[in-house]
């Protein structure tokens, strides 16, 4: 309900209203039945069973630094630390601690991602209503499929009907009878009909009656309820329509309405309202005196802020303030002062004189869509905008940005060739940003590690593959720059028409192409294709106008031509008939394909002569927007194309393939659900049979060139997928989402080899190499609030496919000589034995030690101020080189694959130095294994001696020799326990310097091992010396421990209790041979 608070007081007397000179309209009660159905969030186990790729985990690298469009807020008034945030295409978020941390509570719904409105039941905080489909009327906006309801605070959701509403603007839950709910449904932005108007349920959403309906072009965009009388409701209807070519934002259907009988009848409010067609209207009612209302009314000549002091009977214009109402139209009244109002627009407009004058508050990000004012403390305000969420505690004087929501709306993404690689991409109303795909820091990728390279709404970015400091980026409508990321200088290189030529037409999202054959060659598309061979210093037009060149002024929306449109005319669409896709064959220089927003596709084989191939796509509707053209990476005559026709109110799937260079195409979209309009697609760079499609609601893969499609769910949220690219060196899949920032699948080999794997009982995928390094603790203490993008799991991903669940799986890793260095099995694979693709990570280390029972592994082996994160029970890094990984199922070797391990590229060590480091660390690791065995033996011996002493207490005549032997053994055991750190904190190797161990040999071994492992450099002379000393000390420990192991059985013999003798303990050792 866009953060409004009803504050209904049921004990107050109902007010009576006399309606004079108003048109009373009785509305029929159209009942919508059978539209409710259960849509619970899919449990993780069920999702894994249905998704063969559940074992492949994508990582969200963010960023969250620039936020994304927030459409609505719903706050629990009794505890304002609890609130929900609805986003344009990033789902629904919930916080219970004032934004310190968040839960995404809408991810598992398969075809709902855009949030229009949220309402919390004022009598039951666990009951939450959500209307899907944003209420912003933008050309880039998404849509929904009706209403959802949760009765457990957002854990699970049930679909409650109105599936054809597309965009839900408001929800009001009756504060007295919470089974009564009102909904303002706008209907499709791109077409007629559907569920549009005001709806009401009296049975908690089981059935709905349409209680206010104007016509099939008009929906409802506003609902407000009298806070003291739940029978009085105000509504605003809105007539609007968008097309690819433009927008008509008003008509006779737009109006303000009032009902005084809970929606049974309505009166149109006209006194003081501008005459003629209206556009979008926003309203609010003053909480302290519901006779006072404010409205933002859009009109061709009289747009502005209006006020009523008589409960809507009459209105007067207070000022012309009404910024871009098509996109905003939100107005809020301070709950304690009717003179203070907030008008949300590009900036936040604040008035303290009832709307006569306003000041602009530009502290927060621009484009404000949602606001909640704390009724108990109006100093406290929450604001939702295109940059996310802000909070003020002084009535908007100052703001805190809450930048931990990863809801970036990326249009495109690209990469450079640094190690690790960086990604760059443009976002809706949030510039163009670049950031690392991974960092050495353990906490992950911080917001401050991203950097902005271009302004405006960001779109395409291309990075010179030879020099990553040079980036080509753009803002809306073809404003292209060449950016030097080091100096941050931006040089405009936008092509201009020659003198006397007509203006060029640029799309909102202009394509930029760096030739894969020559990075000095750049192509851009307006309505013509331009080429530069000198990085944009000069341009040559290499095509004619490739569009239909339709004059949109002659096209009509809702019966009104573009030329005649007077309200919000073509808002957001600067021109029509322009190129939106431009690609070059990776196999043939100069073979280009261009697609336009008016459905035209052209190709050239020589960069000069163009052929229109639009007619080659069977079943393709006229003027369908070209969403992607993708020439094959493998075969010069293979090209793929997708079209997104939702702008013509057609949610069909249009995906095509050609194998003859574009002369003929066939449809390959069967299997992608209707409604999942395809926004992006690409061919796999390694396997020509594998294709990927991104849709408005998710990611799909085809293993057989489009013969069938499977959805890749895994941990990917339901979100529009706008670009899918692969890093050519690392083989990572990089996914640009339009609502949840950027996601990466490390090593996409399982997708590339899935078809082969699915034919086998068990299959081991090829394994890419990995680089060793020491992750850094570089952030100190980190609190819960900051956002960090996910780093790759350290090590190398090893992936395999099982045709059915297994109970015995192992991975054995051997070096070049055949020596096994690691076995991964048991608990390490407990979640990786399922049917489908499984993935585990080898950390490039030798086999870890088994923790001593009851001892843990100690604080980690960084003692004495040494290494960061070495030691403990971890094994040291293996030597760089070639290794072989074998998949073992039910004790049988299934397959073996090679893997190459590289040393840290940033550490300069000779092979001999690496060998010295490795042998020293591994020798200490094996010494530590013996020390742990000795500690376990000593612990067991202590129980044996205790048992013998118990026998002594019950025996009649205990020989003196037995008592003496027991005392001597206990003395030696106590000494050994001290020397092995048994029962001492940090006994396994951590904490404090060497002196802190006070003769604890096992602790000293762990410490010096940890110090050496904590740095990829030659051990110091002191570390080498101590390594030799602890080996000598450990030799004495082994001898003493074995002496006691041999002595304890004699104690039982001396007691005459040989029958009670415990099982023999194996001798400790021997020590590993020196390396």
CSV table of C-alpha atoms in Angstrom, one decimal, residues 474-480 494 506-510:
chain,number,residue,atom,x,y,z
A,474,UNK,CA,27.3,4.9,-23.1
A,475,UNK,CA,24.3,6.5,-21.5
A,476,UNK,CA,20.8,6.6,-23.0
A,477,UNK,CA,20.1,7.4,-26.6
A,478,UNK,CA,23.6,6.8,-28.0
A,479,UNK,CA,25.8,9.1,-25.8
A,480,UNK,CA,28.9,7.0,-26.3
A,494,UNK,CA,29.1,9.7,-30.7
A,506,UNK,CA,19.3,6.4,-31.3
A,507,UNK,CA,17.7,3.8,-29.1
A,508,UNK,CA,17.5,4.1,-25.3
A,509,UNK,CA,19.8,1.1,-25.3
A,510,UNK,CA,22.2,1.7,-28.1
